Amino acid sequence: MLKMLQCALMSEHKRNVGAVVVSKGVSFRVWAPFADSVDVVGDFTVEPIAMKSEGDGYWHCLVKQAMVGQKYQYAVHRNEQIFYRNDPMALYMPTAKGPSVIPDTSFDWQDDSFVPPPLNQQIIYELHVGTFYRPNPSTQANFENVIEKLDHLAELGINMIELMPISAMYNDQGWGYAPIYIHAIESIYGGLFGFKTLVREAHKRGIGVIVDVVYNHFYQDIEHGLWRFDGWYENDGGGIYFYNDWRGNTPWGLRPDFGRPEVRQYLLDNALMFLSDCHVDSLRLDSTHYLHNVKGNSQLMGDNLPEAWNFMQGLNQLAKSIDEHKTIIAEDHADNEYITKPISQGGAGFDAQWDLGCPYVLRDTLWSSNASEINLAGLLYLLNHRFNDRAFERIGFVDSHDSAANGMVRFSNAISPKDPESKFAKQRQLIAFGIITTAPLVPMLLQGQEFMEAGDFNDWRSLDWRKSDKHQGIVLAHQHLISLRKNTANVSSGLLGEHLNVSHIDDNNKVVAYHRWDNGGPGDDVVVVINCSNQSFESYEIGFPRNGLWRVRFNSTWAGYSDDFSDILVADVFVDNGRGCFNLPENCILILSQDS
C-alpha cells in the first residue's frame, strides 16, 4: 500500500530531472515550457549541445563525454533572446549564483539504520550551522564544525537537532530563509557530501536530524535563480515557477505556483531528496501560513489557496510513504488545529506544529521580580493549550531564532537586561526550561540556551562556547531536566504521557503546581511546583495524587547549578491524607515523583 501511495504521489513526473549520471554519460533534463529551444553548455563541450523537446515542456539530452565535477548551464532561447540559466535541480553549486556542477551523489552510509524517537520522547535543539561553532573566527562555520559538538549535545540529552535552512541561499552567511536553489546544499557549509556526513555522524550518536525548508517563497533574484526561467511571464510576474498575479507576493519573495504540477513536483522532489537520499528524519516547513494563505491568515478563508493546501497534504503523505517514522513539522502563525488534523478529516496532516506563543507567555509570566506584577493566566494557558486534544502535536520552547531576533533578545536578556547572567536570570531561565520539559508538548532549545548565551540571535556572531565551562552548572541543570523528561531513571514516565491537571493555583503568592501522568502510579505520576515570587516558604502545603514518600528529583535552586544559588534544603515529602508540606525556595521549580 505504501509503495502504491508513493507511486501515486510521484506520478505527475517520473523522469529524472537535472543532471543525472548514468551508465552512458550524463542525462540532462530541464523544464522550460515556453522556450523555443534549449541547449546545454559546459566544460564538456566547445559548442552548445541542443536538447530535444519531449513535447510537454521538458527538454532532454544525453552527453556521453560529460563527467562528475564539470560545470554546466542551460542556454534557453525565446523570442530571439538567450537566457543562461543554472539548473533548478542542481545538487551542487560553488556559489548561489552558479554555475551548476555535475554532482557526485555516491556516499558510504555505513549501514545507517537510525530510527528517530517518537515525538513524545524528542528533545529538539535548533541550530544555525553558520554560527553554532566556529573554532577559527576568520573562517566560516560548516557541517564539520557541527560534528565536533555532537558529543556535547548527546551528553546534554538531545536526540534531535533542527538545522535552520541549508539550501543555497542569496546570502551565504544569512539565516537561510532567502533560498534561490533549494536542491543545492549550501557549499560554504560543506555541500551535499558534508551534509550527509553530518547526518550519518548524528545518527551514530542517537541524534536525529530535522531540516528547516522554505517552500512558501523564493528570493527574488532577477539575475539568478528561477526568475522568468524560460523568458515567459505575465503581469510583470516571475515566470513559470511562480504565480503571476496577486497570489505571487509574500513579504519575503515570490510564492511558488502550487497550481502547476511541475512546480509541485519540484518541491516534492526536494522533500524526497532530504528524507530519502540524505536520510533526514524530519522536515520543518517555514511559515506555512504564507504557503496556504495569501495574507498569512488562515482565518481569512477567501485568501486561502486550495492547491497549496493539497500540496501540504501530498507532502505529508509522501513522507509517510517513504518511512512511517518520518515526521513533518509546520510553523503556522494562525493557531490552526487543521494544520495537524488528519487528512481524512480535511486537515493538512502535519505531525506537529510550533507553538509560537510559548516564549512570549514565559516572558510575560517571569519577567518581574515583583509578585504583584506577575500574571499566571498565560502560564495556565500554556500548560493546557493543545491542538486536536493531542499533547504532542505542539512544539514548545523558551526561545527560537525568531523570538531572540527581529528587534528582540534572548530570554535571559529580556528577563535581566542589565545582566543576562545574573542570579535572577539563571533562576528564571531554569524555571522557564523546567516548564517546557514538564509541560505536555515537545520541548525545543535554541543553540546556546544551555550555557546562558546572551544577546540577540544573528547570522554573523558565533556562540561563545567559553560559557559552557563558565556556566557548567546551568548546563548540568538542563541535562537533569532533559533526563527527567526522557524518563532515563524510570522515575518520571508521566512526563511522556498526555495527561495534565493544574492542581494548585496560589495567585497571592504566585505558586502553581500541576500533576503529570501517563498510566499513573509510582514511577509514573509527577508533581511540578513553581514559585514565581522572590519569597521563600518554610512549610508550603499542596495536594498530591497519592500518599507516601515523594522524592525531590529536581530543585532548580541547588547550589551545584550555580555558586550564587542559596541551596535551600528541600527534603523529600511524606504525604498523608493527600497533603504534603515542604520548603519552597524563591524563584524555583521543583519536580517530585515516587520510586517505582
Coordinates of C-alpha atoms in Angstrom, one line a residue:
M1 CA 0.0 0.0 0.0
L2 CA 2.8 2.4 0.9
K3 CA 4.6 1.8 -2.4
M4 CA 1.3 2.4 -4.3
L5 CA 0.8 5.7 -2.5
Q6 CA 4.4 6.8 -3.2
C7 CA 3.9 5.9 -6.9
A8 CA 0.7 7.9 -7.0
L9 CA 2.3 11.0 -5.4
M10 CA 5.2 10.8 -7.9
S11 CA 3.0 10.0 -10.9
E12 CA 3.0 13.7 -12.0
H13 CA 6.6 13.3 -13.0
K14 CA 8.6 10.1 -13.1
R15 CA 11.6 11.1 -15.1
N16 CA 15.0 12.1 -13.7
V17 CA 15.3 15.9 -13.9
G18 CA 18.5 17.8 -13.7
A19 CA 22.0 16.4 -14.4
V20 CA 22.0 12.7 -13.6
V21 CA 25.0 10.4 -14.0
V22 CA 24.0 7.3 -16.0
S23 CA 26.0 4.4 -17.4
K24 CA 26.5 6.1 -20.8
G25 CA 27.3 9.6 -19.6
V26 CA 25.2 12.3 -18.1
S27 CA 21.5 12.8 -18.7
F28 CA 20.3 16.5 -18.7
R29 CA 16.6 17.3 -18.4
V30 CA 15.0 20.7 -17.7
W31 CA 11.5 22.1 -17.6
A32 CA 11.2 25.2 -19.9
P33 CA 7.7 25.0 -21.5
F34 CA 7.8 28.4 -23.3
A35 CA 11.3 28.1 -24.7
D36 CA 11.8 28.0 -28.5
S37 CA 14.8 25.8 -27.9
V38 CA 17.3 24.8 -25.1
D39 CA 21.0 24.0 -25.2
V40 CA 23.3 22.7 -22.6
V41 CA 26.7 24.3 -22.3
G42 CA 29.6 23.4 -20.0
D43 CA 33.1 22.2 -19.5
F44 CA 32.4 19.1 -21.6
T45 CA 31.8 20.9 -24.9
V46 CA 33.1 23.7 -27.0
E47 CA 29.8 24.3 -28.9
P48 CA 26.3 24.3 -27.3
I49 CA 24.6 20.9 -27.3
A50 CA 21.0 21.0 -28.5
M51 CA 18.4 19.4 -26.2
K52 CA 15.3 17.7 -27.7
S53 CA 11.8 18.7 -26.7
E54 CA 9.8 15.9 -25.1
G55 CA 6.5 17.6 -26.1
D56 CA 5.3 18.5 -22.6
G57 CA 7.6 21.4 -21.6
Y58 CA 10.6 19.2 -20.8
W59 CA 13.9 19.2 -22.8
H60 CA 16.4 16.4 -22.7
C61 CA 19.8 15.2 -24.0
L62 CA 22.4 12.6 -23.1
V63 CA 26.1 13.8 -23.2
K64 CA 28.4 10.9 -23.2
Q65 CA 31.6 12.9 -22.5
A66 CA 30.2 14.8 -19.5
M67 CA 31.6 13.8 -16.1
V68 CA 31.2 14.4 -12.4
G69 CA 32.6 17.8 -11.3
Q70 CA 32.2 19.6 -14.6
K71 CA 30.3 22.9 -14.7
Y72 CA 27.3 23.4 -16.9
Q73 CA 24.3 25.7 -17.6
Y74 CA 21.3 25.8 -19.8
A75 CA 21.0 28.2 -22.7
V76 CA 17.3 29.0 -23.0
H77 CA 16.2 30.5 -26.3
R78 CA 13.0 32.5 -26.6
N79 CA 11.9 35.3 -28.9
E80 CA 15.4 35.7 -30.3
Q81 CA 16.8 36.1 -26.8
I82 CA 19.2 33.7 -24.9
F83 CA 18.9 33.3 -21.2
Y84 CA 21.8 31.4 -19.5
R85 CA 20.3 29.6 -16.5
N86 CA 21.6 27.4 -13.7
D87 CA 19.9 24.1 -13.2
P88 CA 16.9 24.4 -10.9
M89 CA 17.7 20.8 -9.8
A90 CA 21.4 21.3 -9.3
L91 CA 22.7 19.5 -6.2
Y92 CA 25.9 21.4 -6.1
M93 CA 26.9 25.0 -6.9
P94 CA 30.1 26.7 -5.8
T95 CA 28.1 29.8 -5.0
A96 CA 24.4 30.6 -5.1
K97 CA 25.0 32.4 -8.3
G98 CA 26.3 29.3 -10.0
P99 CA 27.3 27.7 -12.3
S100 CA 25.8 24.3 -11.7
V101 CA 28.1 21.4 -11.2
I102 CA 27.5 17.7 -12.2
P103 CA 27.2 16.1 -8.8
D104 CA 28.8 13.0 -7.2
T105 CA 25.9 11.5 -5.2
S106 CA 27.8 8.4 -4.0
F107 CA 28.2 8.1 -0.2
D108 CA 29.1 5.5 2.3
W109 CA 26.2 5.5 4.9
Q110 CA 28.0 2.7 6.8
D111 CA 24.8 0.7 7.4
D112 CA 22.9 3.7 8.8
S113 CA 19.5 2.3 10.0
F114 CA 18.7 5.0 12.6
V115 CA 15.1 5.3 13.7
P116 CA 14.1 8.6 15.4
P117 CA 12.3 8.5 18.7
P118 CA 8.6 9.2 18.8
L119 CA 7.5 12.8 19.2
N120 CA 6.7 12.5 22.9
Q121 CA 10.3 11.4 23.5
Q122 CA 12.0 14.0 21.4
I123 CA 14.2 16.8 22.7
I124 CA 15.0 19.2 19.8
Y125 CA 17.9 21.6 19.6
E126 CA 17.6 24.3 17.0
L127 CA 20.9 25.4 15.5
H128 CA 22.3 27.6 12.7
V129 CA 25.3 26.0 11.0
G130 CA 27.0 29.3 10.3
T131 CA 27.1 30.4 14.0
F132 CA 26.8 27.3 16.0
Y133 CA 30.5 26.6 16.4
R134 CA 33.3 28.5 14.7
P135 CA 36.7 27.3 16.1
N136 CA 38.5 29.8 13.8
P137 CA 36.9 33.2 13.9
S138 CA 38.4 34.0 10.5
T139 CA 36.7 31.1 8.7
Q140 CA 33.0 30.3 8.1
A141 CA 31.5 27.5 10.2
N142 CA 30.4 24.4 8.5
F143 CA 28.9 20.9 8.9
E144 CA 32.2 19.5 10.1
N145 CA 32.2 22.0 13.0
V146 CA 28.7 20.9 14.0
I147 CA 30.0 17.3 14.1
E148 CA 32.7 18.4 16.6
K149 CA 30.0 19.4 19.1
L150 CA 27.7 16.4 18.6
D151 CA 29.1 14.7 21.7
H152 CA 28.2 17.8 23.8
L153 CA 24.6 17.6 22.5
A154 CA 24.4 13.8 23.1
E155 CA 25.7 14.3 26.7
L156 CA 23.1 17.0 27.2
G157 CA 20.4 14.5 26.2
I158 CA 19.5 16.0 22.8
N159 CA 18.1 13.4 20.5
M160 CA 17.0 15.7 17.6
I161 CA 18.9 18.6 16.0
E162 CA 17.0 21.1 13.8
L163 CA 19.1 22.8 11.3
M164 CA 18.0 26.2 10.0
P165 CA 17.8 26.2 6.2
I166 CA 20.9 24.8 4.5
S167 CA 19.9 25.1 0.8
A168 CA 21.8 27.6 -1.5
M169 CA 20.7 31.0 -0.3
Y170 CA 21.1 34.5 -1.6
N171 CA 23.5 35.4 1.2
D172 CA 25.9 32.7 2.1
Q173 CA 26.1 33.9 5.7
G174 CA 22.3 34.5 6.1
W175 CA 19.7 32.8 8.2
G176 CA 18.8 30.6 5.2
Y177 CA 15.3 32.0 4.6
A178 CA 16.2 33.6 1.3
P179 CA 16.5 30.4 -0.8
I180 CA 17.4 30.5 -4.5
Y181 CA 18.1 26.9 -5.4
I182 CA 16.6 24.5 -2.8
H183 CA 18.2 21.3 -4.1
A184 CA 21.8 22.6 -3.8
I185 CA 23.2 22.3 -0.3
E186 CA 25.0 25.4 0.7
S187 CA 28.6 25.0 -0.5
I188 CA 30.1 27.2 2.2
Y189 CA 28.7 24.7 4.8
G190 CA 30.3 21.7 3.0
G191 CA 27.8 20.9 0.3
L192 CA 26.0 17.6 -0.2
F193 CA 28.8 15.3 1.0
G194 CA 29.4 17.4 4.1
F195 CA 25.7 17.4 5.0
K196 CA 25.3 13.6 4.5
T197 CA 28.4 13.1 6.8
L198 CA 26.7 15.2 9.5
V199 CA 23.5 13.2 9.3
R200 CA 25.5 9.9 9.4
E201 CA 27.5 11.1 12.4
A202 CA 24.5 12.4 14.3
H203 CA 22.7 9.1 13.8
K204 CA 25.7 7.2 15.2
R205 CA 25.2 9.2 18.4
G206 CA 21.5 8.6 18.6
I207 CA 20.6 12.0 17.3
G208 CA 18.0 12.5 14.5
V209 CA 18.1 15.4 12.1
I210 CA 15.4 17.9 11.2
V211 CA 15.9 20.3 8.3
D212 CA 14.1 23.6 8.0
V213 CA 12.8 24.0 4.5
V214 CA 11.3 27.1 2.8
Y215 CA 8.5 26.3 0.3
N216 CA 6.4 29.5 0.8
H217 CA 8.7 31.8 -1.2
F218 CA 11.9 32.1 -3.2
Y219 CA 14.2 35.0 -3.1
Q220 CA 13.6 37.4 -6.0
D221 CA 17.0 37.4 -7.6
I222 CA 16.4 38.8 -11.1
E223 CA 19.9 37.9 -12.4
H224 CA 19.9 34.3 -11.0
G225 CA 17.5 31.8 -9.6
L226 CA 14.1 30.8 -11.0
W227 CA 13.0 34.3 -12.0
R228 CA 11.4 34.2 -15.5
F229 CA 13.4 31.0 -16.1
D230 CA 12.4 30.4 -19.8
G231 CA 11.6 34.1 -20.6
W232 CA 7.8 33.8 -20.2
Y233 CA 5.9 35.9 -17.6
E234 CA 2.6 37.7 -17.2
N235 CA 1.5 40.8 -15.3
D236 CA 5.2 41.7 -14.6
G237 CA 5.4 38.4 -12.6
G238 CA 8.2 35.9 -12.0
G239 CA 7.5 33.4 -14.7
I240 CA 6.7 29.7 -14.8
Y241 CA 7.7 28.8 -11.2
F242 CA 5.5 31.4 -9.6
Y243 CA 2.0 32.9 -9.5
N244 CA 2.0 35.7 -12.0
D245 CA -0.9 37.6 -10.3
W246 CA -1.9 38.8 -6.9
R247 CA -1.2 35.4 -5.4
G248 CA 2.5 35.7 -6.2
N249 CA 3.6 38.2 -3.5
T250 CA 4.8 37.4 0.1
P251 CA 6.7 39.7 2.5
W252 CA 10.0 37.9 1.5
G253 CA 9.8 37.0 -2.1
L254 CA 7.8 35.2 -4.8
R255 CA 5.3 32.4 -3.9
P256 CA 5.5 29.2 -6.0
D257 CA 2.6 28.4 -8.3
F258 CA 1.1 25.4 -6.5
G259 CA -1.4 25.1 -9.3
R260 CA 1.3 23.8 -11.7
P261 CA 2.0 20.1 -11.4
E262 CA 5.7 20.7 -12.4
V263 CA 6.1 23.2 -9.6
R264 CA 4.5 20.9 -7.0
Q265 CA 6.7 18.1 -8.1
Y266 CA 9.8 20.3 -8.0
L267 CA 9.1 20.9 -4.3
L268 CA 8.1 17.3 -3.6
D269 CA 11.4 16.2 -5.2
N270 CA 13.2 18.4 -2.7
A271 CA 11.5 16.8 0.2
L272 CA 12.2 13.4 -1.3
M273 CA 15.9 14.3 -1.6
F274 CA 16.2 15.2 2.1
L275 CA 14.0 12.4 3.5
S276 CA 15.3 9.6 1.3
D277 CA 18.6 10.4 -0.3
C278 CA 20.0 12.3 2.7
H279 CA 18.4 10.1 5.4
V280 CA 16.9 13.2 7.1
D281 CA 14.4 12.2 9.8
S282 CA 12.1 15.2 9.7
L283 CA 11.3 18.5 7.9
R284 CA 10.1 21.7 9.4
L285 CA 8.2 23.9 6.9
D286 CA 8.8 27.6 7.4
S287 CA 5.8 29.9 7.6
T288 CA 3.1 27.5 6.3
H289 CA 0.5 30.2 6.9
Y290 CA 2.1 32.1 4.0
L291 CA 2.2 29.0 2.0
H292 CA -1.5 28.1 2.1
N293 CA -2.9 31.7 2.6
V294 CA -2.1 34.7 0.5
K295 CA -2.2 37.1 3.5
G296 CA -0.8 34.7 6.0
N297 CA -4.0 34.4 8.0
S298 CA -5.9 31.1 7.6
Q299 CA -8.9 32.6 9.2
L300 CA -9.5 34.7 6.1
M301 CA -10.9 31.9 4.0
G302 CA -11.3 33.9 0.9
D303 CA -7.5 34.3 0.7
N304 CA -6.8 30.6 1.0
L305 CA -5.0 28.7 -1.7
P306 CA -6.7 25.2 -2.1
E307 CA -3.9 23.9 -4.3
A308 CA -1.3 24.9 -1.7
W309 CA -3.3 23.0 1.0
N310 CA -3.4 20.0 -1.3
F311 CA 0.4 20.3 -1.8
M312 CA 0.9 20.2 2.0
Q313 CA -1.3 17.1 2.2
G314 CA 0.6 15.5 -0.6
L315 CA 3.9 16.3 1.1
N316 CA 2.8 14.7 4.4
Q317 CA 1.6 11.6 2.6
L318 CA 4.9 11.4 0.7
A319 CA 6.8 11.5 4.0
K320 CA 4.9 8.6 5.5
S321 CA 5.2 6.6 2.2
I322 CA 9.0 6.9 2.5
D323 CA 9.0 5.8 6.1
E324 CA 6.3 5.8 8.8
H325 CA 8.8 7.3 11.3
K326 CA 9.4 10.4 9.2
T327 CA 7.7 13.5 10.7
I328 CA 6.8 16.8 9.1
I329 CA 6.5 19.9 11.3
A330 CA 4.8 23.2 10.5
E331 CA 5.3 26.8 11.6
D332 CA 1.8 28.3 11.3
H333 CA 1.1 31.6 13.0
A334 CA -2.7 31.2 12.9
D335 CA -3.0 28.7 15.8
N336 CA -4.9 26.5 13.4
E337 CA -5.7 22.9 14.5
Y338 CA -6.4 21.9 10.9
I339 CA -2.6 22.0 10.3
T340 CA -2.2 18.8 12.3
K341 CA -5.6 17.4 11.8
P342 CA -5.6 14.1 9.8
I343 CA -6.0 14.4 6.0
S344 CA -9.0 12.2 6.2
Q345 CA -10.7 14.9 8.3
G346 CA -9.8 17.7 6.0
G347 CA -6.5 18.6 7.8
A348 CA -3.1 19.2 6.3
G349 CA -1.7 16.1 8.1
F350 CA 1.4 17.6 9.7
D351 CA 2.7 15.6 12.7
A352 CA 3.3 18.7 14.9
Q353 CA 3.5 22.5 14.7
W354 CA 5.4 25.1 16.6
D355 CA 3.5 26.8 19.5
L356 CA 4.8 30.3 18.7
G357 CA 3.2 31.8 21.8
C358 CA 5.4 29.9 24.3
P359 CA 8.4 32.3 24.5
Y360 CA 6.1 35.3 24.9
V361 CA 4.0 33.7 27.6
L362 CA 7.1 32.7 29.5
R363 CA 8.5 36.3 29.3
D364 CA 5.2 37.8 30.4
T365 CA 5.0 35.4 33.3
L366 CA 8.6 35.5 34.6
W367 CA 9.8 39.0 33.7
S368 CA 9.3 40.7 37.0
S369 CA 10.7 40.2 40.5
N370 CA 7.6 42.0 41.9
A371 CA 4.9 39.4 42.6
S372 CA 2.1 41.9 42.2
E373 CA 3.2 42.3 38.5
I374 CA 3.1 38.6 37.7
N375 CA 0.0 37.3 35.9
L376 CA -0.4 33.5 36.0
A377 CA -3.1 33.3 33.4
G378 CA -0.7 33.0 30.5
L379 CA 1.2 30.2 32.2
L380 CA -2.1 28.3 32.8
Y381 CA -3.0 28.7 29.1
L382 CA 0.5 27.5 28.0
L383 CA 0.1 24.3 30.2
N384 CA -3.4 23.5 28.9
H385 CA -3.2 24.5 25.3
R386 CA -3.1 21.7 22.7
F387 CA -4.2 21.0 19.1
N388 CA -6.9 18.5 18.4
D389 CA -6.7 17.5 22.1
R390 CA -3.4 15.8 21.4
A391 CA -0.4 17.0 23.5
F392 CA 2.5 16.1 21.2
E393 CA 1.2 18.0 18.2
R394 CA 2.8 21.0 19.8
I395 CA 6.4 22.0 20.0
G396 CA 7.3 24.5 22.8
F397 CA 10.4 26.5 23.5
V398 CA 11.9 29.2 25.7
D399 CA 13.4 30.8 22.6
S400 CA 13.7 30.3 18.9
H401 CA 15.7 32.1 16.2
D402 CA 12.6 34.4 15.8
S403 CA 11.8 35.2 19.4
A404 CA 15.5 36.1 20.0
A405 CA 15.9 38.3 17.0
N406 CA 13.9 40.8 14.9
G407 CA 14.4 43.6 17.4
M408 CA 14.2 41.2 20.4
V409 CA 16.7 39.4 22.5
R410 CA 17.1 36.0 24.2
F411 CA 15.0 35.2 27.2
S412 CA 17.9 35.9 29.7
N413 CA 18.3 39.4 28.3
A414 CA 14.6 40.1 28.3
I415 CA 14.4 39.0 32.0
S416 CA 17.5 40.7 33.2
P417 CA 18.6 43.4 30.6
K418 CA 21.4 44.8 32.6
D419 CA 23.0 41.4 33.5
P420 CA 21.7 38.4 31.5
E421 CA 24.0 36.2 33.5
S422 CA 22.7 37.3 36.9
K423 CA 21.4 35.1 39.6
F424 CA 17.8 36.2 38.8
A425 CA 18.3 35.5 35.1
K426 CA 19.6 32.0 35.8
Q427 CA 16.8 31.2 38.2
R428 CA 14.2 32.3 35.8
Q429 CA 15.8 30.5 32.8
L430 CA 15.7 27.2 34.8
I431 CA 12.1 27.8 35.7
A432 CA 11.2 28.5 32.0
F433 CA 13.0 25.4 30.7
G434 CA 11.6 23.4 33.6
I435 CA 8.1 24.3 32.4
I436 CA 8.9 23.4 28.8
T437 CA 10.3 20.0 29.8
T438 CA 7.4 19.1 32.1
A439 CA 4.5 20.5 30.1
P440 CA 2.6 18.2 27.7
L441 CA 4.4 19.2 24.5
V442 CA 7.6 18.5 22.5
P443 CA 10.5 20.5 24.1
M444 CA 13.0 22.5 22.0
L445 CA 16.1 24.6 22.9
L446 CA 17.8 27.3 20.9
Q447 CA 21.5 26.9 20.5
G448 CA 23.5 28.2 23.4
Q449 CA 20.5 28.3 25.8
E450 CA 22.1 25.6 27.9
F451 CA 25.0 27.9 28.9
M452 CA 23.3 31.3 29.2
E453 CA 24.2 32.7 25.8
A454 CA 23.1 36.3 25.7
G455 CA 22.2 39.0 23.2
D456 CA 20.1 38.5 20.1
F457 CA 20.3 35.8 17.5
N458 CA 22.0 36.9 14.3
D459 CA 23.8 35.3 11.4
W460 CA 27.3 36.6 12.0
R461 CA 28.2 36.1 15.7
S462 CA 29.1 32.6 16.8
L463 CA 28.2 31.2 20.1
D464 CA 30.6 31.9 22.9
W465 CA 31.5 28.3 23.9
R466 CA 33.6 29.5 26.8
K467 CA 30.3 30.0 28.6
S468 CA 29.8 26.2 28.6
D469 CA 32.6 26.0 31.1
K470 CA 31.7 29.2 32.9
H471 CA 28.1 28.0 33.4
Q472 CA 28.7 24.3 33.6
G473 CA 26.2 24.1 36.4
I474 CA 23.4 25.5 34.3
V475 CA 24.4 23.0 31.5
L476 CA 24.1 20.3 34.2
A477 CA 20.6 21.6 35.2
H478 CA 19.5 21.4 31.6
Q479 CA 20.9 17.9 31.4
H480 CA 19.0 16.9 34.5
L481 CA 15.7 18.3 33.2
I482 CA 16.1 16.6 29.9
S483 CA 16.9 13.3 31.7
L484 CA 13.7 13.6 33.7
R485 CA 11.7 14.4 30.6
K486 CA 13.1 11.3 28.8
N487 CA 12.5 9.2 32.0
T488 CA 16.1 8.0 31.9
A489 CA 16.0 6.8 35.5
N490 CA 12.5 5.2 35.3
V491 CA 11.0 7.6 37.9
S492 CA 9.2 10.1 35.7
S493 CA 7.4 8.3 32.9
G494 CA 4.3 10.5 33.4
L495 CA 6.2 13.4 31.6
L496 CA 5.9 11.3 28.4
G497 CA 2.2 11.0 28.8
E498 CA -0.7 13.1 27.6
H499 CA -2.3 14.0 30.9
L500 CA -2.1 17.2 33.0
N501 CA -4.0 18.6 35.9
V502 CA -3.2 22.0 37.3
S503 CA -3.9 21.1 40.9
H504 CA -2.8 24.2 42.8
I505 CA -3.1 27.9 41.9
D506 CA -2.0 30.4 44.6
D507 CA -2.3 33.7 42.9
N508 CA -1.4 35.7 46.0
N509 CA 2.0 34.0 46.4
K510 CA 2.4 33.2 42.7
V511 CA 2.8 29.5 43.2
V512 CA 1.5 26.9 40.7
A513 CA 1.5 23.1 41.0
Y514 CA 0.5 20.5 38.4
H515 CA 0.3 16.8 38.1
R516 CA 1.5 14.9 35.0
W517 CA 0.9 11.3 34.3
D518 CA 0.7 8.6 31.6
N519 CA -0.8 5.5 33.2
G520 CA -0.4 6.7 36.8
G521 CA 1.3 5.1 39.8
P522 CA 4.7 5.2 41.4
G523 CA 7.5 6.0 38.9
D524 CA 4.8 7.5 36.6
D525 CA 3.0 10.3 38.5
V526 CA 5.0 13.5 38.5
V527 CA 4.2 16.7 40.5
V528 CA 5.7 20.0 39.5
V529 CA 5.7 23.0 41.8
I530 CA 6.7 26.5 40.6
N531 CA 7.3 29.5 42.8
C532 CA 7.4 32.7 40.6
S533 CA 8.0 35.0 43.5
N534 CA 11.0 36.3 45.4
Q535 CA 9.6 34.9 48.7
S536 CA 10.6 31.6 50.2
F537 CA 8.2 29.5 52.2
E538 CA 9.4 27.2 55.1
S539 CA 6.3 25.0 55.1
Y540 CA 4.3 25.2 51.9
E541 CA 1.4 22.7 51.6
I542 CA -0.2 21.3 48.4
G543 CA -2.2 18.3 47.5
F544 CA -0.6 15.2 46.0
P545 CA -2.3 12.4 43.9
R546 CA -1.1 9.6 46.3
N547 CA 0.1 9.2 49.9
G548 CA 3.6 8.0 50.7
L549 CA 7.1 9.3 50.1
W550 CA 7.6 11.7 47.2
R551 CA 11.2 12.3 46.3
V552 CA 12.6 15.6 45.0
R553 CA 14.0 14.8 41.6
F554 CA 14.9 18.3 40.7
N555 CA 15.4 21.5 42.7
S556 CA 16.4 24.5 40.5
T557 CA 18.0 26.3 43.4
W558 CA 20.6 23.6 44.1
A559 CA 24.0 25.3 44.7
G560 CA 25.5 22.7 42.3
Y561 CA 23.9 24.6 39.5
S562 CA 25.4 28.0 40.4
D563 CA 27.7 29.3 43.1
D564 CA 25.3 32.1 43.8
F565 CA 22.3 29.9 44.5
S566 CA 21.3 29.6 48.1
D567 CA 20.8 25.8 48.1
I568 CA 17.8 25.8 50.5
L569 CA 17.3 22.2 51.6
V570 CA 14.1 20.7 50.1
A571 CA 13.7 17.3 51.8
D572 CA 11.7 14.5 50.3
V573 CA 8.0 14.9 51.2
F574 CA 5.9 12.4 53.1
V575 CA 2.3 12.8 52.0
D576 CA -0.6 11.9 54.4
N577 CA -4.3 12.3 53.6
G578 CA -3.3 13.6 50.2
R579 CA -1.4 16.6 51.6
G580 CA 2.3 17.3 51.8
C581 CA 4.4 20.2 53.3
F582 CA 7.9 21.2 52.2
N583 CA 10.3 24.1 52.0
L584 CA 9.7 26.1 48.8
P585 CA 12.6 28.3 47.8
E586 CA 12.1 31.6 46.0
N587 CA 12.2 31.7 42.1
C588 CA 12.2 27.9 42.0
I589 CA 10.8 24.9 40.2
L590 CA 10.6 21.5 42.0
I591 CA 9.9 18.2 40.4
L592 CA 8.8 15.3 42.6
S593 CA 7.9 11.7 42.0
Q594 CA 7.7 8.3 43.8
D595 CA 10.0 5.4 43.4
S596 CA 8.6 2.7 41.1

